[in-house]
mmCIF file of C-alpha atoms and ligand atoms in Angstrom:
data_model
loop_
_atom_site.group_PDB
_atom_site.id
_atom_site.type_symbol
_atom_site.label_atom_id
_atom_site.label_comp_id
_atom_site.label_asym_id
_atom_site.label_seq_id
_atom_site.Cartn_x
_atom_site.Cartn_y
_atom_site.Cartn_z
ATOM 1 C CA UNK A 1 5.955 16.801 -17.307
ATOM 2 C CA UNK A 2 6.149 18.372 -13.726
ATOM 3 C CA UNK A 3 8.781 20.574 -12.587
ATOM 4 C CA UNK A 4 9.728 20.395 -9.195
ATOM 5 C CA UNK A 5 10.765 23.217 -6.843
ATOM 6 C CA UNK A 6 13.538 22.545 -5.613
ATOM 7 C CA UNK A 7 16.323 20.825 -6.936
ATOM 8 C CA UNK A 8 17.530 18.306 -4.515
ATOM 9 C CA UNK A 9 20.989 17.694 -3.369
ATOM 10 C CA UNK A 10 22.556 14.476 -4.912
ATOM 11 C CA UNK A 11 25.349 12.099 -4.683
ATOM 12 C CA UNK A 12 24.856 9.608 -7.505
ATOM 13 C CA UNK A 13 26.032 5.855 -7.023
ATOM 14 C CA UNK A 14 29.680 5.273 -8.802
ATOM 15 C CA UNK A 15 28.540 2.341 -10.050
ATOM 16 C CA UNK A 16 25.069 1.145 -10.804
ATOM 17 C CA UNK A 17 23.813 -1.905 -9.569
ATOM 18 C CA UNK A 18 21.242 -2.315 -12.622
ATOM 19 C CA UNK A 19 23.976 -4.241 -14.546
ATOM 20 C CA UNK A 20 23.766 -7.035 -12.174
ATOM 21 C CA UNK A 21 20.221 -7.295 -11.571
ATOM 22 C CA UNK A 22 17.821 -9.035 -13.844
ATOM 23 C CA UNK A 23 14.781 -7.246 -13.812
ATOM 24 C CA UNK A 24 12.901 -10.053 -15.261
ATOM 25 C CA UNK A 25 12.701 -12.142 -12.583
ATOM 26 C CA UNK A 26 12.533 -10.183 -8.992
ATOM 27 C CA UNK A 27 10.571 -11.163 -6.351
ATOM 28 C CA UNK A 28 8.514 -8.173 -4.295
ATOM 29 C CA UNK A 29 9.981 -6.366 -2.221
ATOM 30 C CA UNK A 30 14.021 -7.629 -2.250
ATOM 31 C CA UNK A 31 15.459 -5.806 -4.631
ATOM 32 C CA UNK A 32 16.307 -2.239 -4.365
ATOM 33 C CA UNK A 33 16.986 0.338 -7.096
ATOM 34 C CA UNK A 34 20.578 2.352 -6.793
ATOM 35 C CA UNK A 35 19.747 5.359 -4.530
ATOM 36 C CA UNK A 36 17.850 6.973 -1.554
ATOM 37 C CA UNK A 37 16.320 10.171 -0.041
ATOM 38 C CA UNK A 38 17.321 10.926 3.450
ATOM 39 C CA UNK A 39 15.922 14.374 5.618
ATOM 40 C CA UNK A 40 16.064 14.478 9.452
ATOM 41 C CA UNK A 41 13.862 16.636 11.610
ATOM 42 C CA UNK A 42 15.892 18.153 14.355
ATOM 43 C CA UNK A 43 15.843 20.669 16.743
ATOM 44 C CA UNK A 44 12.221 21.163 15.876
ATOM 45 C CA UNK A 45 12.910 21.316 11.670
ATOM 46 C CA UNK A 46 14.065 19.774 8.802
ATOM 47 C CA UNK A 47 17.218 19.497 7.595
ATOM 48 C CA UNK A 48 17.462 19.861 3.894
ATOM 49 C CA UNK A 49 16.890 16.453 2.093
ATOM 50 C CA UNK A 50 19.954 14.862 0.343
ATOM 51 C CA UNK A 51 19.360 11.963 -2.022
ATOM 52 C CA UNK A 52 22.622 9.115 -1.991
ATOM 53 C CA UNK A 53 23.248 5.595 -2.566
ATOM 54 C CA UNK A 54 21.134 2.958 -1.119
ATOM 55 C CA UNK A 55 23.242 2.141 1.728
ATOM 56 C CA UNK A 56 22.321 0.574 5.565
ATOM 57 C CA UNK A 57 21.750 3.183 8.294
ATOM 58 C CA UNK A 58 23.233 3.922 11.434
ATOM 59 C CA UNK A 59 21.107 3.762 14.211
ATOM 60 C CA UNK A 60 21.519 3.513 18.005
ATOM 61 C CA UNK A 61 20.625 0.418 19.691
ATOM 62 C CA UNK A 62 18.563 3.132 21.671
ATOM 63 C CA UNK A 63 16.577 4.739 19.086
ATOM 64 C CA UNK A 64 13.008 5.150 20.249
ATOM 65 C CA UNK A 65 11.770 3.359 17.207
ATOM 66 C CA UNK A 66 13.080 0.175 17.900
ATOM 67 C CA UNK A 67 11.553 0.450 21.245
ATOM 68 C CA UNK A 68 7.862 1.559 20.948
ATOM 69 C CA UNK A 69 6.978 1.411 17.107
ATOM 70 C CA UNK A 70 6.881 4.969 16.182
ATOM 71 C CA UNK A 71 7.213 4.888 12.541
ATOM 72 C CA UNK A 72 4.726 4.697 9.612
ATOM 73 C CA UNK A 73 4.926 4.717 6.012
ATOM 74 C CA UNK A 74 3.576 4.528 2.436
ATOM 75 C CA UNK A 75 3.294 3.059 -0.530
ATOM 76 C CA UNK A 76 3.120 4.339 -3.901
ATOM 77 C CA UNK A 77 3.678 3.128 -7.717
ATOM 78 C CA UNK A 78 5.671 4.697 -10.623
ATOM 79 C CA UNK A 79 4.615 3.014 -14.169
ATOM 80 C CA UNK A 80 5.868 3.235 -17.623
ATOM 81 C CA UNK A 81 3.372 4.754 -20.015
ATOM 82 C CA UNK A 82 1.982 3.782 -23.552
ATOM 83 C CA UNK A 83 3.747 7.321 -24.371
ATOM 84 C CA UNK A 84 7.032 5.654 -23.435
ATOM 85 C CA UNK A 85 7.813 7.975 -20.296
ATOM 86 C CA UNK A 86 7.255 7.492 -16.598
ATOM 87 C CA UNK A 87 4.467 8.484 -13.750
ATOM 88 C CA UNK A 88 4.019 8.004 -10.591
ATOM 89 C CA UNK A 89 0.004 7.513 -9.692
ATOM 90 C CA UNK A 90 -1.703 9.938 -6.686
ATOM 91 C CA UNK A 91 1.412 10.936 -5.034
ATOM 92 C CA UNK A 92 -0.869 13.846 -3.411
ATOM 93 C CA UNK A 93 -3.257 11.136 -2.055
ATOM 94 C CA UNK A 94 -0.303 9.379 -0.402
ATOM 95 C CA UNK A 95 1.509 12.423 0.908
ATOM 96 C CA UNK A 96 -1.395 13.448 2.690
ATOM 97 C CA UNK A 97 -2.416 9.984 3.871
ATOM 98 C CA UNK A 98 1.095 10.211 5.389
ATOM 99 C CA UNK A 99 0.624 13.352 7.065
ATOM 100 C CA UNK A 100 -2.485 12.030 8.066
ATOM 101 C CA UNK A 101 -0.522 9.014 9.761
ATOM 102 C CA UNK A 102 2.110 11.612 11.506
ATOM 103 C CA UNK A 103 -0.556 13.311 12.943
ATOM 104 C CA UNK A 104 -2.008 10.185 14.398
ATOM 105 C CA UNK A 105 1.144 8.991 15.368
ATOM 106 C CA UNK A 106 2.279 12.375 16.931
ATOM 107 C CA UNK A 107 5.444 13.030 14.487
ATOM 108 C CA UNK A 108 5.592 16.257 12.336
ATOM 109 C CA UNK A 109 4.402 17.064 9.284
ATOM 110 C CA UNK A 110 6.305 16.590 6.065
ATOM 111 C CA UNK A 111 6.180 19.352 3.998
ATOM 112 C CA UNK A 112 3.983 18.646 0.948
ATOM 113 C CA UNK A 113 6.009 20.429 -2.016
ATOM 114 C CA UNK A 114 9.274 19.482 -0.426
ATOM 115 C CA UNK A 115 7.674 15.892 -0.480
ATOM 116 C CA UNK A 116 6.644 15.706 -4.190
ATOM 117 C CA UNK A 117 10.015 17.404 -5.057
ATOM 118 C CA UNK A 118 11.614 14.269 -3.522
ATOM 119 C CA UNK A 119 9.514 11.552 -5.149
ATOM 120 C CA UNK A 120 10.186 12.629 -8.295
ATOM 121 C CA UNK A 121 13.830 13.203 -8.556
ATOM 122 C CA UNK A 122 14.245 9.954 -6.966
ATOM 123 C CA UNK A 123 11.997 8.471 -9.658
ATOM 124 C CA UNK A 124 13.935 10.618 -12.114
ATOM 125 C CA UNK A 125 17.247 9.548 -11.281
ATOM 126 C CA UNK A 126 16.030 6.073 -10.862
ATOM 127 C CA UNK A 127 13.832 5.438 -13.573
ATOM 128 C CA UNK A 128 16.112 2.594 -15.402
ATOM 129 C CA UNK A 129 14.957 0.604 -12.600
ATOM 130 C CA UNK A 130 11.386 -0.089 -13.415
ATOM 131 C CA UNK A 131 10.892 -3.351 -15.123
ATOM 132 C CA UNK A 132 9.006 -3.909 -18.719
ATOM 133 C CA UNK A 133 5.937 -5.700 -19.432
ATOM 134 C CA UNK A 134 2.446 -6.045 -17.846
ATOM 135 C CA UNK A 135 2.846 -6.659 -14.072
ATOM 136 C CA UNK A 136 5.948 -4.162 -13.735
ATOM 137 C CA UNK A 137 6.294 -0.993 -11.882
ATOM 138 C CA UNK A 138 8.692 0.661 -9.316
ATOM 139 C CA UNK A 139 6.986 0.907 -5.721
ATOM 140 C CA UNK A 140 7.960 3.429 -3.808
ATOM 141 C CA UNK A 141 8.329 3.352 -0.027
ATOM 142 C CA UNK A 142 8.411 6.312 1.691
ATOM 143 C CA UNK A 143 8.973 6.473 5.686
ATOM 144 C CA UNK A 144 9.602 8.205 8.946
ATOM 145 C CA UNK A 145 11.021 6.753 12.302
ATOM 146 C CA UNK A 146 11.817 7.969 15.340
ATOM 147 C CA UNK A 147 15.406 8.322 16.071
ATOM 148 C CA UNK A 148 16.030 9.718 19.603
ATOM 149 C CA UNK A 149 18.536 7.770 21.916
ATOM 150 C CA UNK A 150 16.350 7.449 24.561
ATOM 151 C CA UNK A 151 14.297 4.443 26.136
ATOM 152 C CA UNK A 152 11.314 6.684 28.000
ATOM 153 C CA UNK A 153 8.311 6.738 26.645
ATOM 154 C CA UNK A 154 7.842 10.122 24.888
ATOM 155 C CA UNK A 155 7.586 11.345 21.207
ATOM 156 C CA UNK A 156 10.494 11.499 19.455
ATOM 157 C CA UNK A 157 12.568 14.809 19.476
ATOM 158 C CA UNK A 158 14.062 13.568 16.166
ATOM 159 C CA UNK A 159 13.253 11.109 13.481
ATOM 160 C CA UNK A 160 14.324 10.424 9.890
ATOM 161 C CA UNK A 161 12.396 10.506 6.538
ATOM 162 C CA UNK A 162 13.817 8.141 3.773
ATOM 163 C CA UNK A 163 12.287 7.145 0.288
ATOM 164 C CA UNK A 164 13.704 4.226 -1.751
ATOM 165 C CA UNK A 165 12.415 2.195 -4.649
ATOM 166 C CA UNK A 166 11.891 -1.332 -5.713
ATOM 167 C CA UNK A 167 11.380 -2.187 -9.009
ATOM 168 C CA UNK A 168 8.292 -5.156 -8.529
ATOM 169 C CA UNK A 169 6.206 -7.313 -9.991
ATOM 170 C CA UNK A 170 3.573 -9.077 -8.456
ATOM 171 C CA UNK A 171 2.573 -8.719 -4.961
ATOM 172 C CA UNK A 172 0.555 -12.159 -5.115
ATOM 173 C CA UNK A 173 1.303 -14.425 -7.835
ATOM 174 C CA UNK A 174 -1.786 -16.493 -7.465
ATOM 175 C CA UNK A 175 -5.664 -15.444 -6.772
ATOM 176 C CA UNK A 176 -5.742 -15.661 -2.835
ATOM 177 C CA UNK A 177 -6.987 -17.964 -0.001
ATOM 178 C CA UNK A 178 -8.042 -15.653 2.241
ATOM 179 C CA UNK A 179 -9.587 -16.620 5.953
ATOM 180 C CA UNK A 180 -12.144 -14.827 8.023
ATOM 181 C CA UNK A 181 -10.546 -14.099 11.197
ATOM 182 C CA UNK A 182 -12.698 -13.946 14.127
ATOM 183 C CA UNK A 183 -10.932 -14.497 17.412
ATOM 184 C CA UNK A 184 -8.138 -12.047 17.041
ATOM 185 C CA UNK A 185 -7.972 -8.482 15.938
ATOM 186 C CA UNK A 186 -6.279 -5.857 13.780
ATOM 187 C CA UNK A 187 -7.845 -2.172 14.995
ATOM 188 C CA UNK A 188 -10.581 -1.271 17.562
ATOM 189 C CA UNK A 189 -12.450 1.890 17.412
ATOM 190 C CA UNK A 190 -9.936 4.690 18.928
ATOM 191 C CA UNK A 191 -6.721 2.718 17.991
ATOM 192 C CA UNK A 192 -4.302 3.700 15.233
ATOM 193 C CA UNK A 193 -6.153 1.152 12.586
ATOM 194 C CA UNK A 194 -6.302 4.050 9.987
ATOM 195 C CA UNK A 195 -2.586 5.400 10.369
ATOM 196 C CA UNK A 196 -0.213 3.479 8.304
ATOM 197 C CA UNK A 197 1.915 2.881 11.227
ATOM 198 C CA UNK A 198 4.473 -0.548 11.486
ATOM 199 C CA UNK A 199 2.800 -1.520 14.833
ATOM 200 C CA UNK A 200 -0.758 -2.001 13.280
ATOM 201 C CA UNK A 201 1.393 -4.166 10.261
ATOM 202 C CA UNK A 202 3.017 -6.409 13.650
ATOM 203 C CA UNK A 203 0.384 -6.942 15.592
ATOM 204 C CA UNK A 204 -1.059 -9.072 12.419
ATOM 205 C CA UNK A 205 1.729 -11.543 11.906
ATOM 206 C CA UNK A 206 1.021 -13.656 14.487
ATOM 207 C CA UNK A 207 -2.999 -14.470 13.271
ATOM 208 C CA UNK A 208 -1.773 -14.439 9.652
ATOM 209 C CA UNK A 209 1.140 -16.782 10.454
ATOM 210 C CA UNK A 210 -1.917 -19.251 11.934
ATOM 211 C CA UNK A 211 -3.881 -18.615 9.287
ATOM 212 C CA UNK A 212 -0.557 -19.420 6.567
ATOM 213 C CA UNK A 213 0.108 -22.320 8.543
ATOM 214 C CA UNK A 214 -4.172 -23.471 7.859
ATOM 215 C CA UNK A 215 -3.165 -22.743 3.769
ATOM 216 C CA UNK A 216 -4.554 -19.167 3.794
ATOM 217 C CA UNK A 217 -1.975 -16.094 2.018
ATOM 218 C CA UNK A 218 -3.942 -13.959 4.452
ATOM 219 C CA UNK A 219 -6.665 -13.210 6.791
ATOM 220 C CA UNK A 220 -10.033 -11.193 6.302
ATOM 221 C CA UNK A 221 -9.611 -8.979 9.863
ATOM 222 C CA UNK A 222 -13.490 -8.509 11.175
ATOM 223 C CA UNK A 223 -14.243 -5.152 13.683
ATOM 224 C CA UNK A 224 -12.728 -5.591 17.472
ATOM 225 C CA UNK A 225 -15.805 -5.139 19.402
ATOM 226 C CA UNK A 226 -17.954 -8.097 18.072
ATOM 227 C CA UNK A 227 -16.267 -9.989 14.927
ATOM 228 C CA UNK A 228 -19.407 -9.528 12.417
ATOM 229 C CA UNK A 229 -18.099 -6.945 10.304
ATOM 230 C CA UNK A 230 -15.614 -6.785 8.076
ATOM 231 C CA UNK A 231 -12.903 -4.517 7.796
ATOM 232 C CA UNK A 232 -9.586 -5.557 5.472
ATOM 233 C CA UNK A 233 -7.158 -7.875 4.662
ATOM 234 C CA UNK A 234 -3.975 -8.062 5.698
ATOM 235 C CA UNK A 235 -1.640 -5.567 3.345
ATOM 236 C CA UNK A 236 -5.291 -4.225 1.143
ATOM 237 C CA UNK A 237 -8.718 -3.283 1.725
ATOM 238 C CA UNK A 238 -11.646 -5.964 0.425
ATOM 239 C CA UNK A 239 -14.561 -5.848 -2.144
ATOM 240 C CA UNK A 240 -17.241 -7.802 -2.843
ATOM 241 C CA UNK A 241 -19.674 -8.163 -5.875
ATOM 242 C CA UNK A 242 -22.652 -9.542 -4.644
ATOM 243 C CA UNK A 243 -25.303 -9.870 -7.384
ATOM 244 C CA UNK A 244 -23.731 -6.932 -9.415
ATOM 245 C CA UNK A 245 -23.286 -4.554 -6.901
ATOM 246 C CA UNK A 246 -19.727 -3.555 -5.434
ATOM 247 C CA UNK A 247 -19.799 -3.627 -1.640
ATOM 248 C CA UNK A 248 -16.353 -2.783 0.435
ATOM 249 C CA UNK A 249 -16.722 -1.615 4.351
ATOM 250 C CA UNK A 250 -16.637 1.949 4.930
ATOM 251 C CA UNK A 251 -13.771 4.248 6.660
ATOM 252 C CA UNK A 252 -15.073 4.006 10.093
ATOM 253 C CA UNK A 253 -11.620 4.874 11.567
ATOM 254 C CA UNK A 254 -10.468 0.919 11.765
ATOM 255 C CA UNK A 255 -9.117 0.523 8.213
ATOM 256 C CA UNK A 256 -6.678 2.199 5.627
ATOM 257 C CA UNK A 257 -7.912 5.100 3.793
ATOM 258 C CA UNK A 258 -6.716 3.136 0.637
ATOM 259 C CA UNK A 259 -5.817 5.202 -2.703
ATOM 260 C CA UNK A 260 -6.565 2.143 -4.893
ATOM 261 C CA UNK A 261 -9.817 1.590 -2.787
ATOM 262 C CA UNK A 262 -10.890 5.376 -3.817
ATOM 263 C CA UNK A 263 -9.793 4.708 -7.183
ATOM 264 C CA UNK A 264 -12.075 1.797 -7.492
ATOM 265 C CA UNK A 265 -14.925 3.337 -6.466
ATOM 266 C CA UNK A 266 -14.704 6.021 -8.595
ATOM 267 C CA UNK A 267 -14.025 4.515 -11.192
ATOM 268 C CA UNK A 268 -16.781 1.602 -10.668
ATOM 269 C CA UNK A 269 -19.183 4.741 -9.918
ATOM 270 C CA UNK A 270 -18.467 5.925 -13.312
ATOM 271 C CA UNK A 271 -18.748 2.725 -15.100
ATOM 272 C CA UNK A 272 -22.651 2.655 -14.283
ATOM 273 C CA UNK A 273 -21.551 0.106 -11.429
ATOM 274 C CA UNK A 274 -23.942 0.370 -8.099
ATOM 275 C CA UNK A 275 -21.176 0.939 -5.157
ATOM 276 C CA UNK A 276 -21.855 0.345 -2.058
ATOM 277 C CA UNK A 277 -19.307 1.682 0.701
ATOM 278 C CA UNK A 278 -21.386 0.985 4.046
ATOM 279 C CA UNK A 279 -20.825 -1.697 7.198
ATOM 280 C CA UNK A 280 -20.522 -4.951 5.395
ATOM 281 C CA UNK A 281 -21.612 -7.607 8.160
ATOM 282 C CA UNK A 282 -19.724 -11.185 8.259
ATOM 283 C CA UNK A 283 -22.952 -12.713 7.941
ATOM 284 C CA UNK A 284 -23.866 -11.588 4.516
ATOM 285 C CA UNK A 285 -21.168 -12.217 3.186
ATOM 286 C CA UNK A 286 -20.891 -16.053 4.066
ATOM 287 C CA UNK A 287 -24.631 -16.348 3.260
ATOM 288 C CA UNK A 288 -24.095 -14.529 -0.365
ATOM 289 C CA UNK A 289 -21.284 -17.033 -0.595
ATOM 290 C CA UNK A 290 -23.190 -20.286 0.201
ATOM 291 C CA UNK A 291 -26.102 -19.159 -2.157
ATOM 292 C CA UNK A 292 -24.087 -18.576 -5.143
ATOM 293 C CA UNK A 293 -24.964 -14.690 -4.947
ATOM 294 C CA UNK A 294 -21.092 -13.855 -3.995
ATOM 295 C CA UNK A 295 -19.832 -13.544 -7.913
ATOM 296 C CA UNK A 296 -16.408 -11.711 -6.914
ATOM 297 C CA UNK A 297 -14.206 -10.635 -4.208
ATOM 298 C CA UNK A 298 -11.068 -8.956 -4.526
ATOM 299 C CA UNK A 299 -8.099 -7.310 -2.633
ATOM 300 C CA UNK A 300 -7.061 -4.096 -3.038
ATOM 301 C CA UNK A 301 -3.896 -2.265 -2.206
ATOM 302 C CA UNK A 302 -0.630 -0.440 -4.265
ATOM 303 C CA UNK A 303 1.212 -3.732 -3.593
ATOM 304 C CA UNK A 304 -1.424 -5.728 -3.972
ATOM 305 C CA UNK A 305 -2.866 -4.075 -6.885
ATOM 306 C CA UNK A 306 -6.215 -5.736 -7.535
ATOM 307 C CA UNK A 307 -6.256 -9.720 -5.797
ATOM 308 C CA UNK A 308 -8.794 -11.637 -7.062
ATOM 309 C CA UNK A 309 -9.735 -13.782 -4.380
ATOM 310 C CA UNK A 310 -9.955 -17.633 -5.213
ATOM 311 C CA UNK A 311 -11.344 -19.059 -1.944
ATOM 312 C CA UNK A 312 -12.763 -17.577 1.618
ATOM 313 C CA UNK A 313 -13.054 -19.616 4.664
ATOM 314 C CA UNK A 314 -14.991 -18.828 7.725
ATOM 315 C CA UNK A 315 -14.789 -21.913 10.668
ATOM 316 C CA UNK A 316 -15.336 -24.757 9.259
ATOM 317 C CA UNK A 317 -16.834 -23.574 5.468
ATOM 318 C CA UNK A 318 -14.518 -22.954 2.529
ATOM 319 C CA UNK A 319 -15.765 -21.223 -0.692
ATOM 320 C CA UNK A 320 -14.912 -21.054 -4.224
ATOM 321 C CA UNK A 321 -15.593 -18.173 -5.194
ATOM 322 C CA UNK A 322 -15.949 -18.367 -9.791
ATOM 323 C CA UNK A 323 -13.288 -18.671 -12.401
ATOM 324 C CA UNK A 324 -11.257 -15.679 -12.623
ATOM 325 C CA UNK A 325 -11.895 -15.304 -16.245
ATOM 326 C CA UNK A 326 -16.245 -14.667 -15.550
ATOM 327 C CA UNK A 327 -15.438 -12.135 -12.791
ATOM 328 C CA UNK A 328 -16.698 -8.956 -15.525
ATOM 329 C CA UNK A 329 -16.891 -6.536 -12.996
ATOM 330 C CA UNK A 330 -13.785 -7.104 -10.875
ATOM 331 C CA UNK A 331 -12.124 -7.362 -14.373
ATOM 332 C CA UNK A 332 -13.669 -4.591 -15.853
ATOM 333 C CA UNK A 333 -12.794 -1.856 -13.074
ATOM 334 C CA UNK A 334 -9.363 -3.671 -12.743
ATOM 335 C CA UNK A 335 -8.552 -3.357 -16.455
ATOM 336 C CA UNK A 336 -9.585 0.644 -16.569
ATOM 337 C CA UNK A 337 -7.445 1.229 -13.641
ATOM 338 C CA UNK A 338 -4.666 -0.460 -15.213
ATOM 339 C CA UNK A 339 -5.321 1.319 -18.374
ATOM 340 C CA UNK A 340 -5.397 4.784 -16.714
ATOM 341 C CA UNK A 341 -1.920 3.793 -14.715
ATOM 342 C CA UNK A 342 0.131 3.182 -17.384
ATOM 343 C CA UNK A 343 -1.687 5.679 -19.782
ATOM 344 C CA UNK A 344 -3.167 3.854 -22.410
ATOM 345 C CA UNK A 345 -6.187 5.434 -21.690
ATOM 346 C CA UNK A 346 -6.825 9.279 -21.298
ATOM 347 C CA UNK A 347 -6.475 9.734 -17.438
ATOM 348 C CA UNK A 348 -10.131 12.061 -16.750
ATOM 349 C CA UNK A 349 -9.102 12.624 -13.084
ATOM 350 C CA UNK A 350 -5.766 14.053 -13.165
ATOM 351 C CA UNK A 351 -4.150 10.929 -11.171
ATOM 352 C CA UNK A 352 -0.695 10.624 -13.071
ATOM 353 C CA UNK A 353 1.870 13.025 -12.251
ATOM 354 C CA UNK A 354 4.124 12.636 -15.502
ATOM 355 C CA UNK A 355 7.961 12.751 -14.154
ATOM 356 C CA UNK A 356 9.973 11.349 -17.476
HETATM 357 C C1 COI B 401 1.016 -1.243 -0.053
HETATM 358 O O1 COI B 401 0.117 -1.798 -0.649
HETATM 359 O O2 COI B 401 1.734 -0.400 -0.577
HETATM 360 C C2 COI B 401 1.301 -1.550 1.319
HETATM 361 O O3 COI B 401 1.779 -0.702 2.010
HETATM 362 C C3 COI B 401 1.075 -2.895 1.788
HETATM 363 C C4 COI B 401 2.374 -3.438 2.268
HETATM 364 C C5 COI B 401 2.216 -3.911 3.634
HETATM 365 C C6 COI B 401 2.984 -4.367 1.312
#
């Protein structure tokens, strides 16, 4: 199990909410386990973190964040393992994707130990929170905001870091309708489309809401510049299996560096499956679809997990994509990730940071 640095002020919850929740049926993302981290940067460093109840913030009507979006954030997954204790999967991978973000979004750095350190105690102290059985784990949601009473348009002077936890289930609970979106867009070469910022998340409602209100979960976002490539999907990056090979659009500086993504790929890679990460155009996609040569397509995100895709519009086509149950591939590459997250398997690339 890891030992962490450095042991992290606490004020512990006088009475757990667990007793009252019913962890068997939760839907995503509403239901928050008992406590929180909290650090501030301020006069140019940060404060040392404190971890207390889950409780709402104070925040000044002024705050810079509410104004002009400066914020981003991750998300990460603790699991129970066949051993009977607790991990949390690539917490490296996301602490540096968040960096990356900060960077991008011109907010400092968290430290990296001091960021692990946090994680796990919270997970530690938490760890009654994550759910049994198949579909359980406890996301994590790490992020940092911009806090400075001001309304010009500057970087923040100050912001705040919090991580809480939600114990979840599933993200979808159905293989999804997705649409190929081709009039509006998500990123454009230059733009923040590979920080995992709120603004890129807000700018997307409005399509997806059109999209919702057509019978699609979400949209397939195509490149800015001329609509005939593919990027992502609206909370996970895409895959397709056409004719046995795994195709998913490279990082070209428009989509999320995702952690599952990466995982897939290795993984498929070392499964004897032929990957290919590389421009995926519209076209061939549609045209693999209408000649039968499309035999999978999935989501794939830490919420998300893996989302088979059911059906894929694109104007006026729709396509059903095959039963669920003869997707091998998608299944086969979903299963061994599964199998490696909650450690029935031995994990060969060092991916689960044991915490309990
Ligand atoms: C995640 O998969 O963790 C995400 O951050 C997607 C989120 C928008 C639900």
């Amino acid at each position: 199990m890891i030992t962490t640095g450095q042991k992290i002020a606490t004020q512990r919850v006088e009475r757990s909410r667990l007793q009252d929740t019913d962890l068997n049926n939760i839907k995503f993302g509403r239901v928050f386990s008992d406590h929180m981290l909290v650090m501030d940067f301020e006069d140019g460093a940060w404060k040392a973190p404190t971890i207390v109840p889950f409780a709402d913030l104070e925040l000044s009507p002024a705050a810079l964040v509410l104004h002009y979006s400066q914020t981003i954030f991750e998300g990460l997954k603790a699991y129970r393992t066949a051993n009977g204790g607790v991990s949390i999967f690539r917490p490296q991978a996301n602490i540096a994707r968040m960096n990356r973000s900060a960077k991008r979004m011109c907010m400092p750095q968290i430290p990296e130990d001091l960021f692990l350190d946090a994680l796990v105690q919270l997970v530690q102290l938490d760890k009654d929170w994550l759910p049994e059985g198949d579909e359980a784990s406890l996301y994590i949601r790490p992020f940092l905001f911009a806090s400075d009473e001001y309304i010009g348009v500057k970087p923040s002077d100050n912001y705040k870091f919090i991580i809480f936890t939600c114990p979840v289930r599933s993200y979808y609970n159905e293989p999804v309708r997705v649409k190929i979106e081709t009039n509006y867009s998500r990123a454009f070469p230059g733009g923040t489309g590979e920080a995992k910022c709120g603004g890129n998340y807000a700018g997307g409602l409005y399509p997806a809401k059109m999209g919702q209100d057509q019978g699609y979960h979400q949209l397939i976002w195509t490149d800015g510049l001329t609509h005939q490539f593919i990027e992502e999907s609206g909370t996970m990056n895409v895959f397709f299996n056409i004719e046995g090979t795994l195709i998913t659009p490279a990082l070209d500086g428009t989509i999320l560096h995702g952690i599952t993504r990466e995982s897939i790929i290795r993984i498929a890679q070392d499964e004897g499956i032929r990957v290919e990460e590389r421009p995926v155009t519209v076209e061939e996609v549609v045209s693999a679809a209408r000649n039968g040569r499309l035999r999978s397509a999935f989501g794939a995100g830490t919420a998300a997990t893996i989302a088979h895709i059911a059906t894929i519009a694109f104007g006026d086509e729709e396509f059903t994509l095959p039963e669920i149950a003869e997707r091998r591939l998608a299944n086969q590459v979903g299963q061994r990730l599964d199998d490696i997250r909650r450690g029935r398997v031995a994990d060969p690339y060092g991916w689960l940071v044991p915490v309990a």
